Short mmCIF file of C-alpha atoms in Angstrom, two decimals:
data_model
loop_
_atom_site.label_atom_id
_atom_site.label_comp_id
_atom_site.label_asym_id
_atom_site.label_seq_id
_atom_site.Cartn_x
_atom_site.Cartn_y
_atom_site.Cartn_z
CA ILE A 1 89.55 -2.02 242.70
CA VAL A 2 91.65 -2.53 239.56
CA TRP A 3 91.96 0.37 237.10
CA TYR A 4 93.06 -0.43 233.53
CA VAL A 5 94.61 2.45 231.58
CA GLU A 6 96.50 2.94 228.31
CA GLY A 7 99.88 1.23 228.31
CA GLY A 8 102.74 3.43 229.48
CA ARG A 9 100.55 5.70 231.61
CA GLU A 10 100.39 3.55 234.72
CA GLU A 11 102.77 5.67 236.82
CA GLU A 12 101.06 8.91 235.80
CA MET A 13 97.68 7.54 236.86
CA ARG A 14 99.03 6.14 240.12
CA LEU A 15 100.16 9.65 241.06
CA LEU A 16 96.70 11.03 240.25
CA VAL A 17 94.89 8.31 242.19
CA ASP A 18 97.22 8.20 245.22
CA SER A 19 95.09 5.52 246.81
CA SER A 20 95.93 2.18 248.38
CA CYS A 21 92.45 0.99 247.41
CA ILE A 22 93.12 1.12 243.64
CA GLU A 23 95.57 -0.95 241.62
CA VAL A 24 96.53 0.59 238.28
CA ARG A 25 97.35 -1.76 235.41
CA GLY A 26 98.14 -1.28 231.72
CA MET A 27 95.54 -2.33 229.13
CA GLU A 28 97.85 -5.13 227.96
CA ARG A 29 97.11 -6.93 231.25
CA LEU A 30 93.38 -7.24 230.55
CA GLY A 31 93.89 -10.94 229.97
CA GLU A 32 94.69 -11.28 233.67
CA ILE A 33 91.16 -10.37 234.72
CA GLU A 34 90.23 -12.96 237.31
CA GLU A 35 87.39 -15.40 236.81
CA GLY A 36 84.39 -14.51 238.89
CA LEU A 37 84.63 -10.79 238.19
CA GLU A 38 81.08 -9.47 238.47
CA ARG A 39 81.24 -5.80 237.57
CA LEU A 40 83.42 -3.75 235.22
CA TYR A 41 83.29 0.04 234.78
CA VAL A 42 84.23 1.28 231.31
CA ASP A 43 84.75 4.75 229.87
CA SER A 44 83.14 4.04 226.51
CA PHE A 45 84.21 7.46 225.22
CA ARG A 46 87.84 6.28 225.31
CA THR A 47 87.44 2.50 224.90
CA SER A 48 87.53 0.83 221.48
CA GLU A 49 84.74 -1.33 220.09
CA PHE A 50 87.11 -4.32 220.26
CA PHE A 51 87.39 -4.13 224.04
CA MET A 52 83.70 -3.31 224.55
CA ARG A 53 82.72 -6.49 222.71
CA MET A 54 85.33 -8.50 224.61
CA PHE A 55 83.91 -7.33 227.94
CA GLU A 56 80.35 -8.12 226.89
CA GLY A 57 81.43 -11.61 225.85
CA MET A 58 82.87 -12.25 229.32
CA GLY A 59 79.43 -12.22 230.89
CA VAL A 60 80.44 -9.31 233.13
CA ASP A 61 78.12 -6.52 234.28
CA VAL A 62 79.58 -3.64 232.21
CA ARG A 63 78.72 -0.14 233.43
CA GLU A 64 79.58 3.31 232.09
CA LYS A 65 81.88 5.55 234.15
CA ARG A 66 83.96 8.42 232.81
CA CYS A 67 87.68 8.44 233.69
CA VAL A 68 88.20 10.50 236.85
CA ALA A 69 91.83 11.27 236.02
CA ARG A 70 90.95 12.66 232.61
CA HIS A 71 88.36 14.95 234.17
CA GLU A 72 90.81 16.28 236.74
CA GLN A 73 93.38 16.80 234.01
CA THR A 74 91.04 19.20 232.18
CA LEU A 75 90.80 21.50 235.22
CA LYS A 76 93.86 23.74 234.96
CA ASP A 77 95.23 25.36 238.11
CA GLY A 78 96.31 28.99 238.37
CA ARG A 79 99.88 28.30 237.28
CA GLU A 80 98.78 26.39 234.20
CA LEU A 81 96.27 29.09 233.21
CA GLU A 82 98.91 31.79 233.59
CA GLY A 83 101.16 29.71 231.33
CA PHE A 84 98.40 29.53 228.73
CA ARG A 85 98.00 33.31 228.82
CA LEU A 86 101.71 33.92 228.38
CA CYS A 87 102.19 31.49 225.51
CA HIS A 88 99.18 32.93 223.68
CA LYS A 89 100.71 36.38 223.87
CA GLY A 90 103.89 35.09 222.22
CA ASP A 91 101.87 33.14 219.67
CA GLY A 92 99.89 36.30 218.95
CA VAL A 93 103.13 37.97 217.85
CA VAL A 94 103.80 35.02 215.53
CA MET A 95 100.34 35.26 213.99
CA VAL A 96 100.51 39.03 213.50
CA LYS A 97 103.82 38.66 211.67
CA LEU A 98 102.39 35.82 209.58
CA LEU A 99 99.16 37.58 208.62
CA TYR A 100 101.04 40.78 207.77
CA GLU A 101 103.34 38.85 205.43
CA VAL A 102 100.56 36.86 203.78
CA LEU A 103 98.40 39.91 203.15
CA ARG A 104 101.31 41.73 201.54
CA GLY A 105 103.15 38.84 199.93
CA GLU A 106 103.16 38.08 196.23
CA GLY A 107 103.60 34.69 194.64
CA MET A 108 103.20 32.79 197.92
CA LYS A 109 101.78 29.30 197.75
CA GLU A 110 99.92 27.45 200.48
CA SER A 111 103.05 25.41 201.24
CA ASP A 112 105.07 28.63 201.62
CA VAL A 113 102.65 29.86 204.27
CA GLU A 114 102.78 26.53 206.07
CA ARG A 115 106.58 26.62 206.18
CA ARG A 116 106.56 30.23 207.34
CA ILE A 117 104.28 29.36 210.27
CA GLU A 118 106.79 26.81 211.52
CA SER A 119 109.72 29.15 210.92
CA LEU A 120 108.18 32.02 212.90
CA ARG A 121 107.22 29.81 215.82
CA GLY A 122 110.64 28.17 215.77
CA GLU A 123 112.24 31.56 216.44
CA ARG A 124 110.68 31.67 219.89
CA GLU A 125 112.79 30.27 222.72
CA ASP A 126 109.86 28.61 224.48
CA TYR A 127 108.58 26.80 221.37
CA VAL A 128 108.54 22.98 221.45
CA GLU A 129 106.70 21.78 218.33
CA LYS A 130 103.50 22.29 216.35
CA SER A 131 100.40 21.07 218.15
CA PHE A 132 98.93 19.65 214.91
CA SER A 133 99.56 19.77 211.17
CA SER A 134 98.78 23.26 209.90
CA ILE A 135 95.88 23.88 207.54
CA VAL A 136 96.40 26.55 204.88
CA GLY A 137 93.52 26.47 202.41
CA SER A 138 92.96 29.14 199.76
CA GLY A 139 89.91 29.38 197.55
CA SER A 140 88.21 26.01 197.10
CA ASN A 141 90.79 24.27 199.31
CA GLY A 142 89.49 26.28 202.26
CA ALA A 143 86.17 24.45 201.91
CA ILE A 144 87.88 21.18 202.92
CA VAL A 145 87.63 21.16 206.72
CA HIS A 146 90.75 19.06 207.40
CA TYR A 147 92.68 20.08 204.28
CA ARG A 148 96.40 19.32 204.00
CA VAL A 149 98.65 20.88 201.35
CA GLY A 150 99.83 18.35 198.76
CA GLU A 151 101.93 18.55 195.60
CA ASP A 152 98.84 18.29 193.42
CA THR A 153 96.71 20.72 195.43
CA ASP A 154 99.22 23.45 196.41
CA ARG A 155 97.58 26.68 195.18
CA GLU A 156 99.24 30.03 194.67
CA LEU A 157 97.51 32.72 196.73
CA ARG A 158 95.83 35.26 194.44
CA GLY A 159 93.98 38.53 194.83
CA GLY A 160 90.31 37.98 195.66
CA ASP A 161 91.01 34.67 197.43
CA VAL A 162 89.57 33.76 200.80
CA VAL A 163 92.35 32.05 202.77
CA LEU A 164 91.77 29.90 205.86
CA ILE A 165 94.75 29.35 208.20
CA ASP A 166 94.39 26.93 211.13
CA CYS A 167 97.54 26.23 213.13
CA GLY A 168 98.92 25.89 216.63
CA GLY A 169 101.97 25.20 218.73
CA HIS A 170 103.11 23.51 221.91
CA TYR A 171 105.17 25.88 224.06
CA ARG A 172 106.89 25.13 227.34
CA ASN A 173 104.10 26.97 229.17
CA GLY A 174 101.00 26.12 227.14
CA THR A 175 99.37 25.08 223.89
CA THR A 176 97.77 27.18 221.14
CA ASP A 177 95.25 26.51 218.37
CA VAL A 178 94.02 29.44 216.28
CA THR A 179 92.13 29.86 213.02
CA ARG A 180 91.86 33.07 211.04
CA THR A 181 90.16 33.55 207.68
CA ILE A 182 91.42 36.47 205.63
CA GLY A 183 90.66 38.02 202.24
CA LEU A 184 93.43 38.91 199.82
CA GLY A 185 92.89 42.22 198.04
CA GLU A 186 89.37 42.95 196.87
CA VAL A 187 87.00 40.28 198.16
CA GLY A 188 83.37 40.03 197.07
CA ARG A 189 80.45 41.31 199.16
CA GLU A 190 79.00 37.82 199.54
CA GLU A 191 82.26 36.49 200.95
CA LYS A 192 82.32 39.31 203.48
CA ARG A 193 78.74 38.64 204.53
CA LEU A 194 79.45 34.94 205.04
CA TYR A 195 82.58 35.73 207.04
CA THR A 196 80.62 38.14 209.22
CA ARG A 197 77.98 35.51 209.92
CA VAL A 198 80.67 33.13 211.15
CA LEU A 199 82.24 35.91 213.21
CA ARG A 200 78.84 36.66 214.78
CA SER A 201 78.45 33.00 215.73
CA HIS A 202 81.90 33.06 217.28
CA VAL A 203 81.24 36.29 219.17
CA MET A 204 77.77 35.29 220.39
CA LEU A 205 79.20 32.28 222.20
CA SER A 206 82.42 34.01 223.29
CA ARG A 207 80.51 36.68 225.22
CA GLN A 208 77.92 34.29 226.65
CA SER A 209 77.54 33.86 230.41
CA PHE A 210 75.91 30.64 231.62
CA PRO A 211 74.92 28.93 234.87
CA LYS A 212 76.99 26.22 236.48
CA GLY A 213 75.87 22.80 235.30
CA THR A 214 75.61 23.90 231.65
CA THR A 215 76.76 21.32 229.10
CA GLY A 216 78.73 21.68 225.88
CA THR A 217 75.66 20.67 223.88
CA GLN A 218 73.64 23.59 225.21
CA LEU A 219 76.40 26.07 224.36
CA ASP A 220 76.98 24.55 220.91
CA ALA A 221 73.43 25.54 219.95
CA ILE A 222 74.09 29.20 220.83
CA ALA A 223 76.90 29.42 218.28
CA ARG A 224 74.87 27.66 215.58
CA SER A 225 71.67 29.67 216.07
CA GLU A 226 72.92 32.62 214.01
CA LEU A 227 73.59 30.29 211.08
CA TRP A 228 70.51 28.12 211.56
CA ASN A 229 68.34 31.21 211.12
CA GLU A 230 69.78 31.50 207.59
CA GLY A 231 69.43 27.79 206.80
CA LEU A 232 73.18 27.25 207.29
CA ASP A 233 75.27 24.93 209.48
CA TYR A 234 78.69 23.30 209.75
CA GLY A 235 79.54 19.63 210.07
CA HIS A 236 82.15 19.75 212.82
CA GLY A 237 82.00 20.58 216.51
CA THR A 238 81.96 24.14 217.77
CA GLY A 239 84.83 23.46 220.15
CA HIS A 240 87.10 20.95 221.88
CA GLY A 241 89.10 20.79 225.08
CA VAL A 242 92.80 21.66 224.92
CA GLY A 243 95.54 20.07 227.03
CA TYR A 244 98.33 21.88 228.84
CA VAL A 245 101.33 21.12 226.59
CA LEU A 246 99.60 17.78 225.89
CA GLY A 247 97.13 16.82 223.19
CA VAL A 248 95.57 19.80 221.42
CA HIS A 249 92.33 17.79 221.54
CA GLU A 250 91.63 16.92 225.17
CA SER A 251 88.51 15.03 226.22
CA PRO A 252 85.99 14.99 227.73
CA PRO A 253 84.92 18.69 227.38
CA VAL A 254 83.59 19.51 223.91
CA LEU A 255 81.13 21.96 222.37
CA THR A 256 79.19 19.72 219.99
CA LYS A 257 75.66 18.58 219.23
CA LYS A 258 76.40 15.56 221.45
CA GLY A 259 78.78 17.17 223.97
CA GLY A 260 77.06 16.30 227.22
CA THR A 261 80.01 17.13 229.50
CA ILE A 262 79.32 19.83 232.09
CA LEU A 263 81.76 22.73 231.78
CA GLU A 264 83.71 23.87 234.84
CA ALA A 265 86.03 26.74 235.71
CA GLY A 266 89.61 26.00 234.68
CA MET A 267 88.78 24.13 231.49
CA VAL A 268 90.32 25.40 228.24
CA LEU A 269 88.35 24.99 225.01
CA SER A 270 88.19 26.27 221.45
CA ILE A 271 85.30 28.22 219.94
CA GLU A 272 85.41 27.67 216.18
CA PRO A 273 82.22 27.90 214.09
CA GLY A 274 82.58 27.83 210.31
CA LEU A 275 80.92 27.69 206.91
CA TYR A 276 82.14 25.72 203.90
CA PHE A 277 81.04 25.88 200.26
CA GLU A 278 82.45 23.08 198.12
CA GLY A 279 84.42 24.31 195.15
CA LEU A 280 84.36 27.93 196.33
CA TYR A 281 85.74 28.81 199.78
CA GLY A 282 85.58 28.15 203.50
CA PHE A 283 85.34 30.34 206.61
CA ARG A 284 86.30 29.54 210.21
CA VAL A 285 87.14 31.75 213.18
CA GLU A 286 88.73 30.10 216.21
CA ASN A 287 89.94 31.29 219.59
CA LEU A 288 90.95 29.32 222.64
CA VAL A 289 89.17 30.37 225.81
CA GLU A 290 89.32 29.48 229.48
CA VAL A 291 86.16 28.85 231.48
CA GLU A 292 86.11 31.28 234.42
CA GLU A 293 83.88 32.16 237.34
CA ARG A 294 81.50 35.01 236.46
CA GLY A 295 79.24 36.15 239.29
CA GLU A 296 77.20 33.14 240.37
CA GLY A 297 77.85 31.41 237.05
CA LEU A 298 80.54 30.97 234.42
CA GLY A 299 81.80 32.62 231.27
CA PHE A 300 84.64 32.53 228.75
CA ARG A 301 87.90 34.48 228.93
CA ALA A 302 89.80 34.82 225.67
CA LEU A 303 93.29 33.34 225.45
CA THR A 304 94.00 33.69 221.71
CA CYS A 305 95.51 37.10 221.06
CA VAL A 306 95.11 37.71 217.30
CA PRO A 307 93.00 40.35 215.49
CA TYR A 308 90.06 39.31 213.33
CA ALA A 309 89.98 40.11 209.60
CA ARG A 310 88.80 43.70 209.94
CA ASP A 311 88.50 44.21 206.17
CA MET A 312 86.10 41.25 205.97
CA ILE A 313 83.64 42.51 208.60
CA GLU A 314 80.32 43.96 207.44
CA VAL A 315 79.81 46.12 210.53
CA GLU A 316 76.10 46.76 209.88
CA MET A 317 75.45 43.04 210.32
CA LEU A 318 76.71 43.09 213.92
CA SER A 319 74.46 43.90 216.85
CA GLU A 320 75.67 46.67 219.14
CA ALA A 321 76.61 44.06 221.75
CA ASP A 322 78.61 42.10 219.16
CA ARG A 323 80.40 45.22 217.94
CA LEU A 324 81.29 46.35 221.46
CA TRP A 325 82.64 42.88 222.25
CA VAL A 326 84.82 42.88 219.12
CA ASP A 327 86.09 46.38 219.95
CA GLY A 328 86.89 45.27 223.49
CA TYR A 329 88.67 42.15 222.26
CA HIS A 330 90.70 44.15 219.76
CA ALA A 331 91.65 46.72 222.40
CA TRP A 332 92.91 43.86 224.57
CA VAL A 333 94.91 42.39 221.66
CA TRP A 334 96.56 45.76 221.03
CA THR A 335 97.43 46.19 224.71
CA CYS A 336 98.93 42.69 224.87
CA LEU A 337 101.05 42.95 221.71
CA GLU A 338 101.98 46.60 221.14
CA ASP A 339 105.27 46.30 223.04
CA GLU A 340 106.13 42.68 222.19
CA GLY A 341 108.89 43.26 219.63
CA LEU A 342 106.90 43.79 216.43
CA GLU A 343 108.58 45.66 213.57
CA GLU A 344 107.25 49.18 213.15
CA GLU A 345 105.25 48.37 210.00
CA GLU A 346 103.76 45.32 211.72
CA ARG A 347 102.87 47.42 214.75
CA LEU A 348 101.16 50.05 212.57
CA TRP A 349 99.21 47.30 210.81
CA LEU A 350 98.13 45.84 214.14
CA TRP A 351 96.95 49.30 215.26
CA GLU A 352 94.85 49.59 212.11
CA MET A 353 93.38 46.11 212.59
CA THR A 354 92.45 46.70 216.25
CA ARG A 355 90.98 50.21 216.18
CA PRO A 356 87.21 50.46 216.93
CA LEU A 357 84.85 49.36 214.19
CA GLU A 358 83.13 52.21 212.39
CA VAL A 359 79.35 52.23 212.06
CA VAL A 360 78.35 53.65 208.68
CA GLY A 361 75.34 55.97 208.76
#
């Protein structure tokens, strides 16, 4: 058996295969395929259209088979999962400091926030580099899903703005990816209601248990159902796999309308529903989670350790189960971060953000 992989990864794959029955070659050696080859297995999810057409033109029996090594790579062992938990605690400190500054800062522009993210993470000894280009979108810029700050678009943050911050880092013991949407000063009732709908979608999936054999497509629908009931939806996936100090987007596990991969214990994914209104604002709430054993089935365990935007939550819109989950999550965030070197004013702010939600009436 000959296994063709991306150039430069041959040795890595040989270690994963550890078999005398398989020869690993780089993709650049495809031209050496012997005449008379009858069957070729291809992972179409990771193979370009160019190569697919080339294979079909060879008169070979082309069959679909997902890459075994990639699947094994997504299943983190105990040491890797513990690394994820530790790096998310440190990243939680970074995010608390950042959110505290942004909510109290004056005259900050989107680019200032982006630079501050990198500065705060860079102060940590275990930080390597950002896991992707940060997204800081205020007002109408937040409605652009993959927005990047530019000279002509760099907005000053103003009172009443909805601000979406999506960022992450590679640390020596794990990778983070977190999105928080916040409101500066007095934010309108409609904005709060839309934020709460997105939070409900996020929470509904985060607290969901499911049987083994469940696919990402099935779970994607759970997150969207809250929004579908209101005639709303979002155009991106609900979640993606995350590598261990590797790519922040790791296939094959995804939570999408077409994410047919079966989820297994040890996988790490994002849960990130959103809503976007062109010319107005955007909302997204994202945590990373690990898939864990739960009774006879599976469930999600939170990794991201950052409070939600408490001032944006319309508590009466949450079910009791949703509210109790948020309270439990916030209690966990406080326990993780209260003694992690925050300044006193930051610590007091975190306490305020993580206290139990109050039900009016």
